[in-house]
mmCIF file of C-alpha atoms in Angstrom:
data_model
loop_
_atom_site.group_PDB
_atom_site.id
_atom_site.type_symbol
_atom_site.label_atom_id
_atom_site.label_comp_id
_atom_site.label_asym_id
_atom_site.label_seq_id
_atom_site.Cartn_x
_atom_site.Cartn_y
_atom_site.Cartn_z
ATOM 1 C CA MET A 1 10.570 -51.960 -74.655
ATOM 2 C CA ALA A 2 14.014 -50.359 -75.867
ATOM 3 C CA LYS A 3 15.304 -53.556 -76.635
ATOM 4 C CA LYS A 4 12.108 -54.574 -78.561
ATOM 5 C CA TRP A 5 12.400 -51.377 -80.580
ATOM 6 C CA GLY A 6 16.041 -51.647 -81.193
ATOM 7 C CA ILE A 7 15.606 -55.307 -82.650
ATOM 8 C CA SER A 8 12.752 -54.232 -84.771
ATOM 9 C CA ALA A 9 14.619 -51.193 -86.217
ATOM 10 C CA LEU A 10 17.449 -53.393 -87.015
ATOM 11 C CA LEU A 11 15.198 -56.097 -89.021
ATOM 12 C CA LEU A 12 13.215 -53.171 -90.456
ATOM 13 C CA PHE A 13 16.383 -51.614 -91.700
ATOM 14 C CA GLY A 14 17.789 -55.252 -93.100
ATOM 15 C CA VAL A 15 14.176 -55.861 -95.029
ATOM 16 C CA TYR A 16 14.453 -52.480 -96.597
ATOM 17 C CA ALA A 17 18.187 -52.708 -97.690
ATOM 18 C CA LEU A 18 17.203 -56.222 -98.945
ATOM 19 C CA ALA A 19 14.113 -54.918 -100.711
ATOM 20 C CA MET A 20 16.382 -52.063 -102.505
ATOM 21 C CA TYR A 21 19.169 -54.702 -103.231
ATOM 22 C CA PHE A 22 16.551 -56.555 -105.419
ATOM 23 C CA TYR A 23 15.226 -53.576 -107.028
ATOM 24 C CA ILE A 24 18.385 -52.099 -108.092
ATOM 25 C CA PHE A 25 20.338 -55.403 -108.897
ATOM 26 C CA HIS A 26 17.537 -57.647 -110.302
ATOM 27 C CA SER A 27 14.496 -55.633 -111.423
ATOM 28 C CA GLY A 28 16.183 -55.358 -114.721
ATOM 29 C CA GLY A 29 16.543 -51.777 -114.848
ATOM 30 C CA SER A 30 15.638 -49.481 -117.881
ATOM 31 C CA SER A 31 16.638 -50.421 -121.065
ATOM 32 C CA ILE A 32 17.259 -47.996 -123.998
ATOM 33 C CA PRO A 33 13.856 -47.287 -125.844
ATOM 34 C CA ALA A 34 13.633 -49.070 -129.124
ATOM 35 C CA ALA A 35 13.217 -45.806 -130.915
ATOM 36 C CA LEU A 36 16.176 -44.404 -129.713
ATOM 37 C CA LYS A 37 18.866 -47.442 -130.634
ATOM 38 C CA GLY A 38 21.302 -46.456 -132.726
ATOM 39 C CA THR A 39 20.859 -42.683 -132.383
ATOM 40 C CA VAL A 40 23.318 -40.105 -130.696
ATOM 41 C CA ALA A 41 21.454 -40.742 -127.648
ATOM 42 C CA ASP A 42 22.177 -44.595 -127.370
ATOM 43 C CA PRO A 43 25.294 -44.995 -125.051
ATOM 44 C CA ALA A 44 26.366 -48.033 -127.414
ATOM 45 C CA MET A 45 27.250 -45.438 -129.974
ATOM 46 C CA PHE A 46 29.738 -43.606 -128.153
ATOM 47 C CA MET A 47 30.595 -45.773 -125.335
ATOM 48 C CA ASN A 48 32.562 -49.253 -126.147
ATOM 49 C CA GLU A 49 31.558 -52.345 -124.384
ATOM 50 C CA HIS A 50 34.052 -52.194 -121.516
ATOM 51 C CA GLU A 51 32.771 -48.844 -120.512
ATOM 52 C CA LEU A 52 28.942 -49.724 -120.939
ATOM 53 C CA LEU A 53 30.036 -52.650 -118.524
ATOM 54 C CA LEU A 54 31.674 -50.614 -116.056
ATOM 55 C CA SER A 55 28.896 -48.005 -116.268
ATOM 56 C CA GLY A 56 26.301 -50.336 -115.432
ATOM 57 C CA GLU A 57 28.263 -51.871 -112.384
ATOM 58 C CA TYR A 58 29.318 -48.602 -110.950
ATOM 59 C CA SER A 59 25.868 -47.071 -111.328
ATOM 60 C CA LYS A 60 23.878 -49.853 -109.632
ATOM 61 C CA ILE A 61 26.180 -49.964 -106.637
ATOM 62 C CA ARG A 62 26.383 -46.430 -106.012
ATOM 63 C CA ASN A 63 22.541 -46.171 -106.287
ATOM 64 C CA PHE A 64 22.218 -48.871 -103.691
ATOM 65 C CA LEU A 65 24.580 -47.215 -101.538
ATOM 66 C CA PHE A 66 22.472 -44.342 -101.870
ATOM 67 C CA PHE A 67 19.241 -45.689 -100.808
ATOM 68 C CA VAL A 68 20.953 -47.531 -97.983
ATOM 69 C CA ALA A 69 23.264 -44.737 -96.853
ATOM 70 C CA THR A 70 20.659 -42.247 -95.638
ATOM 71 C CA PRO A 71 18.480 -44.656 -93.755
ATOM 72 C CA PHE A 72 21.419 -46.361 -92.118
ATOM 73 C CA GLU A 73 22.196 -42.823 -90.862
ATOM 74 C CA TRP A 74 18.555 -42.811 -89.376
ATOM 75 C CA LEU A 75 19.192 -46.092 -87.656
ATOM 76 C CA VAL A 76 22.290 -44.372 -86.101
ATOM 77 C CA TYR A 77 20.396 -41.392 -84.704
ATOM 78 C CA PHE A 78 17.595 -43.662 -83.474
ATOM 79 C CA LEU A 79 19.841 -46.044 -81.593
ATOM 80 C CA ILE A 80 21.844 -43.311 -80.220
ATOM 81 C CA LEU A 81 18.657 -42.179 -78.619
ATOM 82 C CA LEU A 82 17.175 -45.576 -77.640
ATOM 83 C CA VAL A 83 20.509 -46.750 -75.765
ATOM 84 C CA GLY A 84 20.674 -43.618 -73.959
ATOM 85 C CA LEU A 85 24.248 -42.553 -75.463
ATOM 86 C CA SER A 86 22.959 -38.973 -76.433
ATOM 87 C CA PHE A 87 21.721 -38.783 -72.601
ATOM 88 C CA MET A 88 25.081 -39.951 -71.362
ATOM 89 C CA LEU A 89 27.034 -37.635 -73.759
ATOM 90 C CA GLU A 90 25.011 -34.432 -72.220
ATOM 91 C CA LYS A 91 25.786 -35.920 -68.945
ATOM 92 C CA TRP A 92 29.750 -36.228 -69.786
ATOM 93 C CA SER A 93 29.561 -32.489 -71.043
ATOM 94 C CA ALA A 94 27.823 -31.103 -68.009
ATOM 95 C CA ALA A 95 30.414 -32.676 -65.923
ATOM 96 C CA LEU A 96 33.288 -31.057 -68.081
ATOM 97 C CA SER A 97 31.583 -27.516 -67.738
ATOM 98 C CA LYS A 98 29.049 -25.785 -65.929
ATOM 99 C CA TRP A 99 28.510 -23.140 -68.842
ATOM 100 C CA THR A 100 25.652 -23.994 -71.010
ATOM 101 C CA ILE A 101 27.419 -22.787 -74.282
ATOM 102 C CA VAL A 102 30.560 -24.628 -73.358
ATOM 103 C CA LYS A 103 28.614 -27.631 -72.235
ATOM 104 C CA ASN A 104 26.606 -27.867 -75.689
ATOM 105 C CA VAL A 105 29.808 -27.381 -77.662
ATOM 106 C CA ILE A 106 31.454 -30.527 -75.873
ATOM 107 C CA TYR A 107 28.168 -32.486 -76.501
ATOM 108 C CA LEU A 108 28.349 -31.509 -80.203
ATOM 109 C CA PHE A 109 31.768 -32.246 -80.743
ATOM 110 C CA LEU A 110 31.345 -35.831 -79.068
ATOM 111 C CA LEU A 111 28.160 -36.642 -81.111
ATOM 112 C CA SER A 112 29.856 -35.231 -84.465
ATOM 113 C CA LEU A 113 33.038 -37.380 -83.693
ATOM 114 C CA LEU A 114 30.609 -40.450 -82.912
ATOM 115 C CA THR A 115 28.617 -40.193 -85.992
ATOM 116 C CA TYR A 116 31.855 -39.419 -88.109
ATOM 117 C CA ILE A 117 33.583 -42.525 -86.743
ATOM 118 C CA VAL A 118 30.243 -44.841 -87.400
ATOM 119 C CA LEU A 119 29.550 -43.559 -90.942
ATOM 120 C CA PHE A 120 33.375 -43.524 -91.863
ATOM 121 C CA PRO A 121 33.408 -47.247 -93.044
ATOM 122 C CA MET A 122 30.703 -46.445 -95.689
ATOM 123 C CA ASP A 123 32.275 -43.292 -96.725
ATOM 124 C CA TYR A 124 35.618 -45.025 -97.254
ATOM 125 C CA TYR A 125 33.867 -47.518 -99.298
ATOM 126 C CA SER A 126 32.354 -44.984 -101.822
ATOM 127 C CA PHE A 127 35.965 -43.730 -102.001
ATOM 128 C CA SER A 128 37.489 -46.892 -102.896
ATOM 129 C CA LEU A 129 34.562 -47.567 -105.364
ATOM 130 C CA SER A 130 35.449 -44.428 -107.201
ATOM 131 C CA LYS A 131 38.942 -45.460 -107.086
ATOM 132 C CA LYS A 132 38.364 -48.963 -108.645
ATOM 133 C CA TYR A 133 36.392 -47.766 -111.451
ATOM 134 C CA GLY A 134 38.739 -44.994 -112.407
ATOM 135 C CA ILE A 135 36.514 -41.951 -111.345
ATOM 136 C CA SER A 136 38.609 -40.691 -108.560
ATOM 137 C CA THR A 137 42.306 -40.141 -108.828
ATOM 138 C CA GLN A 138 42.648 -38.725 -105.157
ATOM 139 C CA SER A 139 45.169 -40.170 -102.916
ATOM 140 C CA PHE A 140 44.049 -41.666 -99.713
ATOM 141 C CA SER A 141 45.893 -38.782 -97.610
ATOM 142 C CA SER A 142 43.979 -36.030 -99.854
ATOM 143 C CA TRP A 143 40.742 -37.628 -99.357
ATOM 144 C CA MET A 144 41.191 -37.662 -95.747
ATOM 145 C CA ARG A 145 42.596 -34.298 -95.450
ATOM 146 C CA ASP A 146 39.157 -33.286 -97.374
ATOM 147 C CA GLY A 147 37.208 -35.426 -94.812
ATOM 148 C CA VAL A 148 39.078 -33.550 -91.885
ATOM 149 C CA ILE A 149 38.158 -30.237 -93.379
ATOM 150 C CA ASP A 150 34.475 -31.348 -93.861
ATOM 151 C CA PHE A 151 34.317 -32.259 -90.318
ATOM 152 C CA TRP A 152 35.470 -28.993 -89.023
ATOM 153 C CA VAL A 153 33.754 -26.880 -91.326
ATOM 154 C CA ASN A 154 30.368 -28.631 -90.929
ATOM 155 C CA PHE A 155 31.183 -28.796 -86.909
ATOM 156 C CA GLY A 156 31.745 -24.952 -87.145
ATOM 157 C CA MET A 157 28.406 -24.419 -88.695
ATOM 158 C CA THR A 158 26.621 -26.893 -86.497
ATOM 159 C CA VAL A 159 27.869 -25.237 -83.519
ATOM 160 C CA ILE A 160 26.280 -21.855 -84.585
ATOM 161 C CA VAL A 161 23.122 -23.430 -85.952
ATOM 162 C CA VAL A 162 22.261 -25.597 -82.992
ATOM 163 C CA LEU A 163 23.409 -23.144 -80.105
ATOM 164 C CA VAL A 164 21.022 -20.772 -81.774
ATOM 165 C CA LEU A 165 18.248 -23.250 -82.139
ATOM 166 C CA TYR A 166 18.283 -24.583 -78.930
ATOM 167 C CA TRP A 167 18.416 -20.846 -77.176
ATOM 168 C CA LEU A 168 15.188 -20.300 -79.383
ATOM 169 C CA ILE A 169 13.649 -23.799 -78.138
ATOM 170 C CA LYS A 170 14.266 -22.568 -74.469
ATOM 171 C CA LYS A 171 12.785 -19.216 -75.095
ATOM 172 C CA SER A 172 9.710 -20.630 -77.003
ATOM 173 C CA THR A 173 8.632 -24.280 -77.009
ATOM 174 C CA LYS A 174 5.793 -23.449 -79.411
ATOM 175 C CA ARG A 175 7.076 -20.937 -81.707
ATOM 176 C CA TRP A 176 10.581 -21.765 -81.917
ATOM 177 C CA TRP A 177 10.259 -23.102 -85.480
ATOM 178 C CA LEU A 178 9.217 -19.843 -86.831
ATOM 179 C CA TYR A 179 11.960 -17.975 -85.350
ATOM 180 C CA ALA A 180 14.453 -20.318 -86.576
ATOM 181 C CA TRP A 181 13.028 -20.151 -89.870
ATOM 182 C CA LEU A 182 13.149 -16.361 -89.974
ATOM 183 C CA LEU A 183 16.818 -16.553 -88.904
ATOM 184 C CA THR A 184 17.639 -19.124 -91.904
ATOM 185 C CA ILE A 185 16.991 -16.433 -94.346
ATOM 186 C CA PRO A 186 20.101 -14.170 -93.742
ATOM 187 C CA PHE A 187 22.180 -17.041 -92.604
ATOM 188 C CA SER A 188 21.676 -19.049 -95.884
ATOM 189 C CA ILE A 189 22.387 -15.910 -97.926
ATOM 190 C CA PHE A 190 25.406 -15.456 -96.146
ATOM 191 C CA ILE A 191 26.721 -18.758 -96.805
ATOM 192 C CA MET A 192 25.792 -18.507 -100.458
ATOM 193 C CA PHE A 193 28.182 -15.349 -100.467
ATOM 194 C CA ILE A 194 31.204 -16.639 -98.535
ATOM 195 C CA GLN A 195 31.056 -20.199 -100.202
ATOM 196 C CA PRO A 196 33.070 -19.273 -103.532
ATOM 197 C CA VAL A 197 35.939 -17.102 -101.736
ATOM 198 C CA VAL A 198 36.033 -18.872 -98.200
ATOM 199 C CA ILE A 199 34.713 -22.508 -98.296
ATOM 200 C CA ALA A 200 35.584 -23.698 -101.621
ATOM 201 C CA PRO A 201 39.304 -22.668 -101.636
ATOM 202 C CA LEU A 202 39.569 -24.770 -98.417
ATOM 203 C CA TYR A 203 39.548 -27.952 -100.677
ATOM 204 C CA ASN A 204 40.939 -26.723 -104.045
ATOM 205 C CA ASP A 205 43.003 -23.853 -105.486
ATOM 206 C CA PHE A 206 41.257 -21.436 -107.738
ATOM 207 C CA TYR A 207 43.158 -19.147 -109.995
ATOM 208 C CA PRO A 208 42.321 -17.306 -113.308
ATOM 209 C CA LEU A 209 41.700 -19.265 -116.351
ATOM 210 C CA LYS A 210 45.284 -19.598 -117.910
ATOM 211 C CA ASN A 211 43.830 -19.857 -121.778
ATOM 212 C CA LYS A 212 43.201 -16.166 -122.351
ATOM 213 C CA GLU A 213 41.631 -16.896 -125.601
ATOM 214 C CA LEU A 214 38.945 -19.096 -124.345
ATOM 215 C CA GLU A 215 38.389 -16.784 -121.471
ATOM 216 C CA THR A 216 37.768 -14.086 -124.054
ATOM 217 C CA LYS A 217 35.503 -16.169 -126.072
ATOM 218 C CA ILE A 218 33.662 -17.333 -122.719
ATOM 219 C CA LEU A 219 33.330 -13.512 -121.775
ATOM 220 C CA SER A 220 31.642 -12.464 -125.052
ATOM 221 C CA LEU A 221 29.454 -15.299 -124.694
ATOM 222 C CA ALA A 222 28.547 -13.665 -121.182
ATOM 223 C CA GLU A 223 28.378 -10.360 -122.693
ATOM 224 C CA GLN A 224 25.803 -11.689 -125.252
ATOM 225 C CA ALA A 225 23.868 -13.028 -122.307
ATOM 226 C CA ASN A 226 24.113 -9.431 -120.512
ATOM 227 C CA ILE A 227 26.111 -11.032 -117.614
ATOM 228 C CA PRO A 228 28.512 -8.661 -115.960
ATOM 229 C CA ALA A 229 31.533 -11.146 -115.667
ATOM 230 C CA GLU A 230 35.436 -9.984 -115.729
ATOM 231 C CA HIS A 231 37.308 -13.214 -115.009
ATOM 232 C CA VAL A 232 36.676 -17.042 -115.480
ATOM 233 C CA PHE A 233 38.551 -19.111 -113.117
ATOM 234 C CA GLU A 234 39.794 -22.697 -113.236
ATOM 235 C CA VAL A 235 40.261 -25.125 -110.480
ATOM 236 C CA ASN A 236 42.845 -28.000 -109.964
ATOM 237 C CA MET A 237 40.375 -31.060 -109.989
ATOM 238 C CA ALA A 238 42.667 -33.375 -111.974
ATOM 239 C CA GLU A 239 44.618 -34.616 -108.806
ATOM 240 C CA LYS A 240 41.008 -35.860 -107.461
ATOM 241 C CA THR A 241 38.994 -36.735 -110.249
ATOM 242 C CA ASN A 242 38.378 -37.691 -113.916
ATOM 243 C CA ALA A 243 34.958 -36.574 -113.926
ATOM 244 C CA LEU A 244 34.266 -33.241 -115.759
ATOM 245 C CA ASN A 245 32.489 -30.137 -114.682
ATOM 246 C CA ALA A 246 31.906 -26.543 -114.586
ATOM 247 C CA TYR A 247 29.576 -24.133 -112.742
ATOM 248 C CA VAL A 248 28.720 -20.662 -111.722
ATOM 249 C CA THR A 249 28.657 -20.058 -108.025
ATOM 250 C CA GLY A 250 27.961 -17.357 -105.427
ATOM 251 C CA VAL A 251 25.932 -14.061 -105.393
ATOM 252 C CA GLY A 252 26.571 -10.480 -106.175
ATOM 253 C CA ARG A 253 30.202 -9.536 -106.328
ATOM 254 C CA ASN A 254 31.415 -12.878 -105.080
ATOM 255 C CA SER A 255 29.735 -14.750 -108.132
ATOM 256 C CA ARG A 256 32.246 -16.851 -109.908
ATOM 257 C CA ILE A 257 32.421 -18.602 -113.560
ATOM 258 C CA VAL A 258 34.590 -21.923 -112.487
ATOM 259 C CA LEU A 259 35.741 -24.793 -114.915
ATOM 260 C CA TRP A 260 37.399 -27.544 -113.793
ATOM 261 C CA ASP A 261 40.642 -28.423 -115.277
ATOM 262 C CA THR A 262 39.671 -31.847 -116.418
ATOM 263 C CA THR A 263 36.829 -30.125 -118.435
ATOM 264 C CA LEU A 264 39.449 -27.911 -120.161
ATOM 265 C CA ASN A 265 41.707 -30.820 -120.781
ATOM 266 C CA ARG A 266 39.192 -33.101 -122.305
ATOM 267 C CA LEU A 267 36.596 -30.797 -124.016
ATOM 268 C CA SER A 268 36.742 -28.689 -127.285
ATOM 269 C CA ASP A 269 36.376 -25.044 -127.012
ATOM 270 C CA LYS A 270 33.070 -25.579 -128.617
ATOM 271 C CA GLU A 271 31.864 -27.880 -126.078
ATOM 272 C CA ILE A 272 33.262 -25.833 -123.255
ATOM 273 C CA LEU A 273 31.299 -22.653 -124.564
ATOM 274 C CA PHE A 274 28.219 -24.736 -124.735
ATOM 275 C CA ILE A 275 28.656 -25.810 -120.943
ATOM 276 C CA MET A 276 29.402 -22.422 -120.154
ATOM 277 C CA ALA A 277 26.166 -21.135 -121.761
ATOM 278 C CA HIS A 278 24.368 -23.482 -119.961
ATOM 279 C CA GLU A 279 25.582 -22.207 -116.462
ATOM 280 C CA MET A 280 24.677 -18.749 -118.070
ATOM 281 C CA GLY A 281 21.061 -19.786 -118.311
ATOM 282 C CA HIS A 282 20.573 -20.803 -114.816
ATOM 283 C CA TYR A 283 22.022 -17.064 -114.213
ATOM 284 C CA VAL A 284 19.918 -15.366 -116.782
ATOM 285 C CA GLU A 285 16.520 -17.135 -115.831
ATOM 286 C CA LYS A 286 17.375 -16.450 -112.093
ATOM 287 C CA HIS A 287 17.432 -20.166 -111.102
ATOM 288 C CA ILE A 288 19.659 -19.427 -108.091
ATOM 289 C CA TYR A 289 17.000 -17.101 -106.759
ATOM 290 C CA PHE A 290 14.166 -19.352 -107.416
ATOM 291 C CA GLY A 291 16.204 -22.087 -106.051
ATOM 292 C CA MET A 292 16.645 -20.027 -102.831
ATOM 293 C CA ALA A 293 12.925 -18.950 -102.393
ATOM 294 C CA GLY A 294 12.009 -22.881 -102.804
ATOM 295 C CA TYR A 295 14.572 -23.617 -100.236
ATOM 296 C CA ILE A 296 13.423 -21.176 -97.667
ATOM 297 C CA PHE A 297 9.717 -22.235 -98.446
ATOM 298 C CA MET A 298 10.235 -25.965 -97.696
ATOM 299 C CA THR A 299 12.464 -25.196 -94.629
ATOM 300 C CA LEU A 300 9.602 -23.495 -93.263
ATOM 301 C CA ILE A 301 7.392 -26.399 -93.658
ATOM 302 C CA GLY A 302 10.060 -28.539 -92.746
ATOM 303 C CA LEU A 303 10.593 -26.908 -89.227
ATOM 304 C CA TRP A 304 6.979 -26.576 -88.452
ATOM 305 C CA LEU A 305 6.449 -30.164 -89.237
ATOM 306 C CA THR A 306 9.812 -30.916 -86.994
ATOM 307 C CA SER A 307 8.375 -29.242 -84.376
ATOM 308 C CA ARG A 308 4.977 -30.821 -84.122
ATOM 309 C CA ILE A 309 6.563 -34.208 -84.730
ATOM 310 C CA MET A 310 9.251 -33.905 -82.085
ATOM 311 C CA THR A 311 6.782 -32.993 -79.506
ATOM 312 C CA TRP A 312 4.466 -35.584 -80.075
ATOM 313 C CA ILE A 313 7.381 -38.115 -79.930
ATOM 314 C CA ILE A 314 8.715 -36.371 -76.993
ATOM 315 C CA ALA A 315 5.159 -36.350 -75.105
ATOM 316 C CA ARG A 316 4.634 -40.112 -76.040
ATOM 317 C CA TYR A 317 7.883 -41.858 -76.396
ATOM 318 C CA GLY A 318 10.219 -39.631 -74.366
ATOM 319 C CA LYS A 319 11.021 -42.115 -71.513
ATOM 320 C CA VAL A 320 12.046 -44.832 -73.889
ATOM 321 C CA LEU A 321 14.438 -42.309 -76.000
ATOM 322 C CA LYS A 322 15.838 -40.946 -72.768
ATOM 323 C CA ILE A 323 14.365 -37.304 -73.582
ATOM 324 C CA LYS A 324 12.751 -35.294 -70.607
ATOM 325 C CA LYS A 325 12.338 -31.864 -72.598
ATOM 326 C CA ILE A 326 12.323 -30.726 -76.121
ATOM 327 C CA ASN A 327 15.162 -27.992 -75.205
ATOM 328 C CA ASP A 328 17.295 -30.527 -73.821
ATOM 329 C CA ILE A 329 20.267 -30.924 -76.115
ATOM 330 C CA SER A 330 20.180 -34.392 -75.726
ATOM 331 C CA SER A 331 17.256 -34.245 -78.137
ATOM 332 C CA LEU A 332 19.317 -33.282 -81.039
ATOM 333 C CA PRO A 333 19.560 -36.623 -82.740
ATOM 334 C CA LEU A 334 15.742 -36.699 -82.675
ATOM 335 C CA PHE A 335 15.915 -33.503 -84.742
ATOM 336 C CA LEU A 336 18.461 -34.701 -86.831
ATOM 337 C CA LEU A 337 16.264 -37.958 -87.584
ATOM 338 C CA ILE A 338 13.207 -36.227 -88.216
ATOM 339 C CA THR A 339 14.788 -33.291 -90.800
ATOM 340 C CA SER A 340 16.643 -35.997 -92.438
ATOM 341 C CA VAL A 341 13.700 -38.142 -92.988
ATOM 342 C CA LEU A 342 11.592 -35.216 -94.027
ATOM 343 C CA LEU A 343 14.489 -33.933 -96.600
ATOM 344 C CA PHE A 344 14.718 -37.303 -98.005
ATOM 345 C CA ALA A 345 10.920 -37.675 -98.520
ATOM 346 C CA SER A 346 10.746 -34.243 -100.131
ATOM 347 C CA SER A 347 13.599 -34.956 -102.631
ATOM 348 C CA PRO A 348 11.607 -36.153 -105.399
ATOM 349 C CA LEU A 349 9.803 -32.754 -105.408
ATOM 350 C CA SER A 350 12.984 -30.640 -105.390
ATOM 351 C CA ASN A 351 14.526 -32.693 -107.981
ATOM 352 C CA TYR A 352 11.923 -32.556 -110.426
ATOM 353 C CA PHE A 353 12.138 -28.718 -110.226
ATOM 354 C CA SER A 354 16.005 -29.013 -110.294
ATOM 355 C CA ARG A 355 15.524 -30.948 -113.683
ATOM 356 C CA TYR A 356 13.106 -28.511 -115.008
ATOM 357 C CA GLN A 357 15.857 -25.885 -114.372
ATOM 358 C CA GLU A 358 18.594 -27.930 -115.805
ATOM 359 C CA SER A 359 16.344 -28.564 -119.029
ATOM 360 C CA ARG A 360 15.678 -24.749 -119.114
ATOM 361 C CA ALA A 361 19.342 -24.028 -119.170
ATOM 362 C CA ASP A 362 20.123 -26.383 -121.825
ATOM 363 C CA HIS A 363 17.438 -25.161 -124.137
ATOM 364 C CA TYR A 364 18.867 -21.503 -123.167
ATOM 365 C CA ALA A 365 22.368 -22.927 -124.151
ATOM 366 C CA ILE A 366 21.233 -24.261 -127.774
ATOM 367 C CA GLU A 367 19.800 -20.707 -128.212
ATOM 368 C CA LEU A 368 22.743 -18.787 -127.345
ATOM 369 C CA THR A 369 25.480 -21.018 -129.148
ATOM 370 C CA GLY A 370 23.419 -22.303 -131.752
ATOM 371 C CA ASP A 371 25.702 -25.552 -131.529
ATOM 372 C CA LYS A 372 23.741 -28.752 -131.107
ATOM 373 C CA GLU A 373 26.685 -30.780 -132.459
ATOM 374 C CA ALA A 374 28.808 -29.593 -129.635
ATOM 375 C CA ALA A 375 25.930 -29.903 -127.134
ATOM 376 C CA VAL A 376 25.745 -33.702 -127.748
ATOM 377 C CA THR A 377 29.262 -34.418 -127.714
ATOM 378 C CA ALA A 378 29.496 -32.559 -124.596
ATOM 379 C CA PHE A 379 27.086 -34.612 -122.934
ATOM 380 C CA GLN A 380 28.540 -37.810 -124.454
ATOM 381 C CA LYS A 381 31.899 -36.967 -122.789
ATOM 382 C CA LEU A 382 30.350 -36.206 -119.689
ATOM 383 C CA THR A 383 28.736 -39.579 -119.691
ATOM 384 C CA LYS A 384 32.028 -41.390 -120.286
ATOM 385 C CA SER A 385 33.991 -39.632 -117.995
ATOM 386 C CA GLY A 386 31.615 -40.368 -114.797
ATOM 387 C CA LEU A 387 30.430 -43.775 -115.998
ATOM 388 C CA SER A 388 26.817 -42.127 -115.689
ATOM 389 C CA GLU A 389 23.679 -44.259 -116.240
ATOM 390 C CA VAL A 390 21.982 -42.564 -118.916
ATOM 391 C CA ASN A 391 18.331 -43.967 -118.363
ATOM 392 C CA PRO A 392 17.797 -44.926 -114.577
ATOM 393 C CA SER A 393 15.033 -46.815 -113.246
ATOM 394 C CA LEU A 394 12.083 -44.400 -111.876
ATOM 395 C CA LEU A 395 12.917 -44.421 -108.364
ATOM 396 C CA VAL A 396 16.674 -43.829 -108.755
ATOM 397 C CA LYS A 397 15.587 -40.847 -111.242
ATOM 398 C CA TRP A 398 13.036 -39.531 -108.636
ATOM 399 C CA PHE A 399 15.306 -39.547 -105.810
ATOM 400 C CA ARG A 400 18.724 -38.982 -106.976
ATOM 401 C CA TYR A 401 18.642 -37.182 -110.213
ATOM 402 C CA THR A 402 19.008 -33.390 -109.942
ATOM 403 C CA HIS A 403 19.632 -33.067 -113.753
ATOM 404 C CA PRO A 404 17.452 -35.033 -116.246
ATOM 405 C CA PRO A 405 19.262 -38.532 -117.366
ATOM 406 C CA MET A 406 21.661 -37.900 -120.130
ATOM 407 C CA LEU A 407 19.275 -40.039 -122.633
ATOM 408 C CA GLU A 408 16.809 -37.262 -122.100
ATOM 409 C CA ARG A 409 19.384 -34.265 -122.541
ATOM 410 C CA ILE A 410 20.935 -35.707 -125.624
ATOM 411 C CA TYR A 411 17.535 -36.478 -127.183
ATOM 412 C CA LYS A 412 16.173 -33.163 -126.620
ATOM 413 C CA VAL A 413 19.125 -31.107 -127.538
ATOM 414 C CA ALA A 414 19.124 -33.264 -130.822
ATOM 415 C CA ASP A 415 15.892 -31.620 -131.725
ATOM 416 C CA GLN A 416 13.706 -34.702 -131.290
ATOM 417 C CA THR A 417 10.457 -34.933 -129.470
ATOM 418 C CA SER A 418 10.743 -34.833 -125.826
ATOM 419 C CA ILE A 419 10.481 -37.776 -123.743
ATOM 420 C CA GLU A 420 8.050 -37.938 -120.957
ATOM 421 C CA GLU A 421 8.860 -36.884 -117.384
#
C-alpha cells in the first residue's frame, strides 16, 4: 500500500504542477482594463518596454514557484512518513541518547537538516532568479550566510515549540491543542518584542538615520499622528537587493521605524514621507493588534483541526505511515504537513484582511500628507524596483498578495473610483 500511495502522490503532484504551469503561463493573465490604459496606473506609462517584458516573465516564474513550492514541501513530509524515514530518525536518535529531551533534539536536528537539503535546490533557484532579473544584488556567500542563520534561528525556535508541544501531547492527548494555543499567546508576543532588537540585527546592520533633516520631517509627521517616536533607523539593504521598503516593527519600547537604504537612495523626501505616513497609518489604526488577534484566533482553529485530523489519520493509517502514537516524535512530519495545508488554505482569507488594512493605511497616508502625486510616483517606483505584477490573476491575488495590486493602489490614491475586490 505504501508504494501505491507514494506513486499516487507523485502523480498527483505532477498533474497539479502541470495544471498550475498552464494556468500561470498560458491562461492569458490579467490585462490592464481599457478604462485605465494611458492613466498613471498603467505600467506602460512609467515602465519601458524592456521593464514590462522582464516584469511579465519574472512575475510568472515567481508565481509558478510559489504555487509549486508549498505542495512540494507537503510531498516531502508525506514521503518522509511513508518510507519510514521519520521512524528511522527517531530510532537513530534513541540509539544516541536515552534522555527524552536530548533524543528529541537530535531527531529535530536530523529532520531539519534533511528538509533543508531537500528544499535547497528550489531555494537556490529562487535566489538565482532574483539575481538574473536584477532584483537581488547579494553575493552567494552572503546568501548562504543568511540561509545558515535562518536554519539555526528556525531550529532554535522549533526545538522550544516542539519539545513543549510533544510534552503537552504526552500529558493530554485530547486537549493538548488547547494548552498549546494558550502558550502561543505569550510566545508570539515575546517574539514580536525581541524581533527588532535581537533577530533582525542578525541579518543586517541597523543604525540611526544619517539624514537628520529627513529624520526631523519624519518625526514631525509622527508627532502629527500622535505616535511616540524618538529615532528613525536605516538598514543596509543595498548590498542584498534593489527592491525598496520601509516598515514599522515591534511592540512597546522595542518598536522601530525602519527605512531601507535603497528607499533613501531612490525616493524623494516627499515620497519617503508618504511611505512613512502609510506605516504610521498601521500604528494609528492598531493593525498590529488586530493582526495579532486574528493570528491567535486562527491558531486556535488550526490547532483544533490539526488535533482532530492527526488523531483520525493515525488511527486509520498509522501503520502505513509508521506512526504508532500521536505523542511519538516521529509523528512531527504529519503535524507539519497538516498545519502547512491549513495555513495555505486559509491564506486567501488572511490576505484579504491584510489587503484591507493596507488600503486603509494608504488612505490614512493621503489624509496625513495630502500629497497624492508623491503617493503615485512612490508606487510607480516601487513597482519598477521589484518588477511587480500590477494586475495579477485572481488565484495569484488571493494566495500571494498581502497588499492590494499596484494597479488598485495607484488608481485609488489618484482619487478615482475604487476597483472591485
